[in-house]
Short mmCIF file of C-alpha atoms and ligand atoms in Angstrom, two decimals:
data_model
loop_
_atom_site.label_atom_id
_atom_site.label_comp_id
_atom_site.label_asym_id
_atom_site.label_seq_id
_atom_site.Cartn_x
_atom_site.Cartn_y
_atom_site.Cartn_z
CA MET N 14 -19.51 88.99 171.86
CA ARG N 15 -18.44 92.09 172.24
CA PRO N 16 -15.11 92.60 172.67
CA GLY N 17 -13.55 94.78 175.40
CA ARG N 18 -16.03 97.50 177.36
CA SER N 19 -18.67 97.35 174.70
CA LEU N 20 -19.60 94.19 176.87
CA ARG N 21 -19.67 93.45 180.81
CA PRO N 22 -20.04 90.39 180.68
CA HIS N 23 -23.05 89.30 183.21
CA VAL N 24 -21.14 86.73 185.91
CA LYS N 25 -24.46 85.54 186.95
CA ALA N 26 -24.72 83.10 184.74
CA PHE N 27 -21.75 81.28 185.45
CA LYS N 28 -21.39 82.55 189.29
CA SER N 29 -17.27 81.06 188.79
CA THR N 30 -14.09 83.86 188.98
CA GLU N 31 -11.70 81.46 187.40
CA LEU N 32 -14.58 81.77 184.38
CA ALA N 33 -14.42 85.16 184.76
CA ARG N 34 -11.08 85.05 184.30
CA HIS N 35 -10.93 82.94 181.69
CA LEU N 36 -13.15 85.37 179.66
CA ALA N 37 -11.12 88.60 180.68
CA GLY N 38 -8.23 87.25 179.27
CA ARG N 39 -10.50 86.02 176.41
CA GLY N 40 -12.41 88.78 175.77
CA ASN N 41 -10.38 91.31 177.11
CA HIS N 42 -13.32 92.43 178.89
CA GLN N 43 -12.36 94.40 182.46
CA ALA N 44 -15.61 95.42 183.58
CA PHE N 45 -17.89 93.33 184.74
CA CYS N 46 -21.72 92.95 185.84
CA CYS N 47 -22.95 91.47 189.26
CA ALA N 48 -26.58 90.73 190.24
CA THR N 49 -25.19 90.40 194.03
CA MET N 50 -23.30 91.41 196.73
CA ARG N 51 -21.62 88.11 197.04
CA GLU N 52 -20.61 88.03 193.56
CA MET N 53 -19.00 91.53 194.07
CA GLU N 54 -16.98 90.65 196.87
CA GLY N 55 -16.09 87.35 195.05
CA MET N 56 -14.97 89.10 191.78
CA ALA N 57 -13.02 91.74 193.97
CA ASP N 58 -11.42 88.87 196.42
CA ALA N 59 -10.24 86.88 193.32
CA GLY N 60 -8.54 90.43 191.71
CA LEU N 61 -11.83 90.77 188.91
CA GLY N 62 -12.86 94.45 190.59
CA ASP N 63 -10.68 96.55 187.83
CA ASP N 64 -14.76 98.19 187.07
CA LEU N 65 -17.62 96.17 189.06
CA LEU N 66 -21.36 96.79 188.58
CA LEU N 67 -23.66 95.85 190.63
CA ALA N 68 -26.49 95.57 188.21
CA ASN N 69 -29.33 95.45 190.97
CA GLU N 70 -30.54 96.99 194.15
CA THR N 71 -29.29 96.67 197.15
CA LEU N 72 -30.18 97.60 201.15
CA ALA N 73 -26.77 96.11 201.99
CA ALA N 74 -24.87 99.98 203.10
CA ASP N 75 -22.29 97.99 205.62
CA ARG N 76 -21.36 95.32 203.03
CA LEU N 77 -21.21 97.80 200.02
CA GLY N 78 -18.83 100.04 202.38
CA ASN N 79 -16.83 97.03 203.02
CA LEU N 80 -15.76 96.89 199.26
CA VAL N 81 -15.27 100.22 198.52
CA ALA N 82 -13.32 101.00 201.75
CA ALA N 83 -11.16 98.00 200.17
CA GLY N 84 -10.01 99.60 197.29
CA THR N 85 -10.19 96.53 194.59
CA GLY N 86 -11.11 99.05 191.61
CA ARG N 87 -13.98 101.08 190.62
CA ILE N 88 -17.26 99.97 192.30
CA THR N 89 -20.77 101.01 190.25
CA VAL N 90 -24.27 100.12 191.86
CA ALA N 91 -27.66 100.50 190.49
CA VAL N 92 -29.67 103.06 192.40
CA ASP N 93 -33.35 103.25 192.14
CA SER N 94 -35.29 105.21 194.98
CA ASP N 95 -34.59 107.71 197.48
CA GLU N 96 -33.93 104.58 199.35
CA THR N 97 -31.29 102.87 197.12
CA VAL N 98 -29.62 106.54 196.46
CA ALA N 99 -29.56 107.01 200.27
CA VAL N 100 -27.60 102.82 201.07
CA ALA N 101 -25.22 104.41 197.99
CA VAL N 102 -24.34 107.51 199.80
CA ALA N 103 -24.04 105.78 203.40
CA ALA N 104 -21.61 103.21 201.33
CA ALA N 105 -19.25 106.26 199.69
CA ARG N 106 -19.19 107.36 203.23
CA ARG N 107 -16.08 104.64 203.51
CA GLY N 108 -14.46 104.60 199.79
CA PRO N 109 -15.37 105.82 196.55
CA LEU N 110 -18.75 104.38 194.96
CA ALA N 111 -20.31 105.80 191.86
CA VAL N 112 -23.88 104.83 190.55
CA LEU N 113 -25.92 104.03 186.73
CA ILE N 114 -29.90 104.88 187.53
CA ASP N 115 -31.88 102.22 186.94
CA VAL N 116 -34.72 102.80 184.66
CA ASN N 117 -37.69 100.84 184.17
CA VAL N 118 -37.60 100.46 180.38
CA GLY N 119 -41.08 97.27 180.27
CA LEU N 120 -40.01 94.72 182.59
CA PRO N 121 -41.86 95.03 185.89
CA ARG N 122 -38.89 94.62 188.07
CA CYS N 123 -36.59 97.20 189.02
CA GLY N 124 -35.97 100.73 187.96
CA CYS N 125 -37.28 103.64 188.07
CA ARG N 126 -39.77 105.66 186.03
CA PRO N 127 -37.90 106.68 182.92
CA ASP N 128 -39.04 109.88 183.98
CA ASP N 129 -37.97 110.45 187.70
CA ALA N 130 -34.29 109.81 186.70
CA GLY N 131 -33.27 112.98 186.32
CA ARG N 132 -34.49 113.93 190.18
CA LEU N 133 -32.70 110.83 190.95
CA ALA N 134 -29.36 111.87 189.63
CA VAL N 135 -29.42 115.12 191.01
CA ARG N 136 -30.41 113.78 194.07
CA ALA N 137 -26.92 111.63 193.84
CA ARG N 138 -25.06 114.00 192.78
CA ALA N 139 -26.02 116.17 195.60
CA ALA N 140 -24.86 114.36 197.68
CA GLY N 141 -21.71 114.05 196.62
CA LEU N 142 -22.26 110.99 194.42
CA GLU N 143 -20.51 110.57 190.86
CA VAL N 144 -23.86 109.42 188.59
CA ARG N 145 -21.69 107.20 185.82
CA GLY N 146 -25.30 106.82 183.38
CA VAL N 147 -27.99 104.68 183.03
CA MET N 148 -29.17 101.63 182.42
CA GLY N 149 -32.49 99.66 181.75
CA TYR N 150 -33.13 95.42 181.58
CA GLU N 151 -34.96 94.73 178.56
CA GLY N 152 -35.65 91.30 180.01
CA HIS N 153 -38.87 90.97 179.18
CA VAL N 154 -37.58 91.38 175.65
CA VAL N 155 -34.03 89.01 175.79
CA GLY N 156 -35.86 85.60 175.54
CA ASN N 157 -38.45 86.02 172.84
CA PRO N 158 -37.24 84.01 169.80
CA ASP N 159 -39.24 86.18 167.15
CA ARG N 160 -36.11 88.59 165.95
CA THR N 161 -38.42 91.27 164.70
CA TRP N 162 -40.51 91.22 167.64
CA ARG N 163 -37.66 91.64 169.77
CA ILE N 164 -36.15 94.99 167.85
CA GLU N 165 -39.39 96.70 167.86
CA GLN N 166 -39.92 96.00 171.41
CA MET N 167 -36.25 96.78 171.79
CA SER N 168 -36.85 100.46 170.05
CA ASP N 169 -39.53 101.26 172.93
CA SER N 170 -37.38 100.06 175.55
CA MET N 171 -34.54 101.56 174.58
CA SER N 172 -36.48 105.28 173.86
CA MET N 173 -37.55 105.45 177.59
CA LEU N 174 -33.86 104.30 178.47
CA ARG N 175 -32.77 107.22 175.75
CA VAL N 176 -35.20 109.68 177.80
CA ALA N 177 -33.78 109.18 181.21
CA HIS N 178 -30.26 109.45 179.67
CA ASP N 179 -30.97 112.92 178.37
CA ALA N 180 -32.18 113.90 181.78
CA VAL N 181 -29.36 111.99 183.90
CA GLY N 182 -26.27 112.45 181.58
CA GLY N 183 -22.91 110.71 182.15
CA ASP N 184 -20.98 108.37 179.43
CA VAL N 185 -22.57 104.80 180.28
CA ILE N 186 -25.49 103.42 179.20
CA SER N 187 -25.91 100.43 179.87
CA ALA N 188 -28.15 97.54 178.51
CA GLY N 189 -28.96 94.29 176.80
CA GLY N 190 -28.35 90.54 177.48
CA THR N 191 -27.88 87.49 175.55
CA GLY N 192 -31.30 87.95 173.37
CA THR N 193 -30.31 91.34 172.73
CA TYR N 194 -27.28 91.90 172.73
CA ASP N 195 -26.10 92.60 168.43
CA LEU N 196 -29.30 95.06 168.37
CA HIS N 197 -27.39 97.37 170.40
CA ASP N 198 -25.79 100.12 168.96
CA TRP N 199 -27.14 102.87 171.35
CA ALA N 200 -26.30 101.59 174.42
CA THR N 201 -22.24 101.88 175.70
CA GLU N 202 -21.91 98.44 176.79
CA VAL N 203 -24.00 95.29 176.91
CA GLN N 204 -24.76 93.64 179.90
CA ALA N 205 -25.11 89.59 178.44
CA GLY N 206 -23.70 86.52 180.35
CA SER N 207 -25.41 83.47 179.55
CA TYR N 208 -24.16 83.00 176.00
CA LEU N 209 -20.86 82.10 177.50
CA LEU N 210 -22.79 78.70 178.28
CA MET N 211 -25.89 78.81 176.90
CA ASP N 212 -29.23 76.74 178.04
CA THR N 213 -32.10 75.56 175.13
CA ALA N 214 -34.53 78.26 176.02
CA TYR N 215 -31.69 80.58 174.44
CA GLN N 216 -31.35 78.14 171.74
CA GLN N 217 -34.52 78.80 170.17
CA LEU N 218 -33.27 82.06 168.87
CA GLY N 219 -30.64 81.09 166.75
CA LEU N 220 -28.31 83.19 168.01
CA PRO N 221 -24.41 81.58 167.41
CA PHE N 222 -23.31 80.33 170.18
CA ARG N 223 -23.49 76.56 171.31
CA GLN N 224 -24.19 74.38 174.12
CA ALA N 225 -21.32 74.09 176.02
CA LEU N 226 -23.01 73.36 179.65
CA PHE N 227 -24.38 69.97 180.86
CA VAL N 228 -25.62 68.31 183.64
CA GLU N 229 -23.94 64.33 183.17
CA ALA N 230 -26.32 62.51 185.67
CA THR N 231 -25.91 58.59 185.71
CA ILE N 232 -29.02 56.01 185.01
CA ILE N 233 -30.05 54.39 187.90
CA SER N 234 -32.89 52.38 187.32
CA VAL N 235 -34.29 50.99 183.17
CA HIS N 236 -37.05 49.55 183.14
CA GLY N 237 -36.96 47.21 179.26
CA ASP N 238 -37.35 49.11 176.30
CA GLU N 239 -39.72 51.50 177.74
CA TRP N 240 -37.95 53.84 179.97
CA ALA N 241 -34.95 54.71 182.40
CA VAL N 242 -34.24 56.62 185.07
CA ALA N 243 -31.26 59.04 185.82
CA ASP N 244 -30.46 60.16 188.80
CA ALA N 245 -30.21 64.65 188.29
CA GLY N 246 -34.03 65.97 188.24
CA LEU N 247 -35.88 69.45 189.75
CA LYS N 248 -32.26 69.56 192.35
CA SER N 249 -30.35 69.79 189.52
CA PHE N 250 -32.25 72.45 187.06
CA GLY N 251 -33.97 75.52 187.13
CA MET N 252 -36.57 74.63 185.75
CA ASP N 253 -38.41 78.53 185.20
CA HIS N 254 -37.85 78.18 181.66
CA GLY N 255 -39.18 74.23 181.50
CA ALA N 256 -37.41 71.14 181.50
CA PRO N 257 -34.22 70.15 181.08
CA THR N 258 -33.22 67.94 177.91
CA VAL N 259 -32.03 64.54 177.85
CA LEU N 260 -29.75 64.26 174.82
CA ASP N 261 -31.10 62.21 171.92
CA ARG N 262 -33.80 61.31 174.13
CA GLU N 263 -37.37 61.83 175.12
CA LEU N 264 -38.21 63.65 178.30
CA PHE N 265 -41.04 62.21 180.18
CA PHE N 266 -41.00 64.56 183.27
CA SER N 267 -38.42 64.94 186.05
CA SER N 268 -39.37 65.35 190.22
CA ASP N 269 -36.81 65.87 192.98
CA GLU N 270 -33.87 63.56 192.34
CA HIS N 271 -34.65 62.09 188.96
CA THR N 272 -35.89 62.79 185.53
CA THR N 273 -37.56 59.62 183.78
CA PHE N 274 -36.69 59.52 179.57
CA GLY N 275 -37.92 57.54 176.87
CA PHE N 276 -35.23 56.28 174.18
CA ALA N 277 -36.59 58.35 171.47
CA ASP N 278 -35.08 55.31 168.07
CA SER N 279 -31.81 54.83 170.36
CA PRO N 280 -30.87 51.58 172.21
CA ALA N 281 -31.94 51.24 175.81
CA PRO N 282 -29.29 52.36 178.28
CA ALA N 283 -27.79 50.34 180.76
CA VAL N 284 -28.27 51.22 184.56
CA GLY N 285 -24.80 52.81 185.16
CA ASP N 286 -24.65 54.35 181.99
CA ARG N 287 -24.47 58.51 181.85
CA VAL N 288 -26.27 60.58 180.24
CA ARG N 289 -26.17 64.34 179.22
CA MET N 290 -29.03 66.94 180.03
CA VAL N 291 -29.17 70.57 178.54
CA PRO N 292 -30.72 72.70 181.13
CA ALA N 293 -33.75 75.39 179.70
CA HIS N 294 -32.42 78.19 182.11
CA VAL N 295 -28.71 78.81 182.51
CA ASP N 296 -28.19 81.01 185.51
CA PRO N 297 -30.51 79.22 188.08
CA THR N 298 -28.93 75.92 187.32
CA VAL N 299 -25.61 76.90 187.78
CA ALA N 300 -26.47 78.50 190.60
CA TYR N 301 -27.50 74.22 192.07
CA HIS N 302 -23.63 72.99 191.41
CA GLU N 303 -20.43 73.85 193.19
CA ARG N 304 -17.97 73.05 190.44
CA MET N 305 -17.76 72.55 186.75
CA LEU N 306 -16.02 70.19 185.39
CA VAL N 307 -14.08 71.82 181.71
CA VAL N 308 -14.14 68.77 179.21
CA SER N 309 -12.19 69.16 175.86
CA ASP N 310 -12.07 66.04 173.56
CA GLY N 311 -13.64 63.82 176.33
CA ASP N 312 -11.17 64.56 179.35
CA VAL N 313 -11.55 66.56 182.26
CA VAL N 314 -9.44 69.10 181.62
CA ASP N 315 -10.34 71.58 184.79
CA GLU N 316 -12.26 72.47 187.28
CA TRP N 317 -13.84 75.27 187.95
CA ARG N 318 -15.57 75.94 191.26
CA VAL N 319 -18.96 77.77 190.99
CA ASP N 320 -17.06 80.34 194.29
CA LEU N 321 -20.18 83.08 193.62
CA ARG N 322 -22.92 81.12 194.97
CA ASN N 323 -25.26 82.43 198.19
CA TRP N 324 -25.57 85.70 198.73
C1 LIG B 4 -29.79 93.44 185.28
C2 LIG B 4 -29.33 92.18 183.95
N1 LIG B 4 -28.51 92.51 182.85
C3 LIG B 4 -28.57 91.73 182.02
C4 LIG B 4 -29.10 89.79 181.80
C5 LIG B 4 -28.52 89.62 180.90
O1 LIG B 4 -28.58 88.29 180.91
P1 LIG B 4 -28.90 87.00 179.70
O2 LIG B 4 -27.47 86.97 179.73
O3 LIG B 4 -28.95 85.81 180.54
O4 LIG B 4 -29.37 87.53 178.72
C6 LIG B 4 -29.64 89.81 183.14
C7 LIG B 4 -30.69 88.54 183.42
O5 LIG B 4 -31.14 88.18 184.03
C8 LIG B 4 -30.11 90.43 184.56
O6 LIG B 4 -30.53 90.59 184.91
#
């Protein structure tokens, strides 16, 4: 992955300060991205708040104010409207707060129109906020397995961000994710997070990241040589990118607390056996679980709490 400041790892993908600390040491990262106020507060409380970006809009002026008042480090928030600028202005009465102008670069989600970015920057600066630059998340591009298509779409998205940045100024251009991390020769920092633990949706892109996260389930019922049932289902996996994979087995279906699978060419398992399952979408999957066990050579060597869950 990109080293140091060229990557602002997105904690939404793993929601664990222990894993963030590990990552900060390994990749020399001092700056992190968050999606929720809970993630911002948890990172700051854990001493990982040197440079935190809430890469999302918030109306929680009180909580943002508390965070800047605590003085744990540099705090930046994305804004895309007069209303979110007003929230930042209110919070900034309690301590230093910077903003990035969040620009819609093709994903129909947050972000202002590229031609409105300059106006918002003027408004924010006039109200005394530091405007560090722009952000534009091309979330409609990152997951497409066709690299050529991603390159083309990225170019369209980044042209929009460039127009916005010309109007806004500042030295931060924050964009991108796991599927586009190596296509960004123009953004100053990439906001990827899924690369760390991975999922089957991102596996299809042929990226140089191995699957690190598995849900280990227990077989609770076996039906001859036809099917077996594991005790993890819809309540253990984010399903928006598809059903989980049962390693070396043939998935039939998942329901609330169960996943039913056939045996492919392998022998039938026994009740009590364990199976490893791989999520199709890592972020919501992690958010369902309280802790991650760190396994090395088959031994559990550590336990990381998923302490940034909830809001
Ligand atoms: C604002 C924002 N930036 C970046 C990302 C990139 O994350 P990933 O590593 O999953 O591609 C996301 C993911 O949803 C996001 O919401």
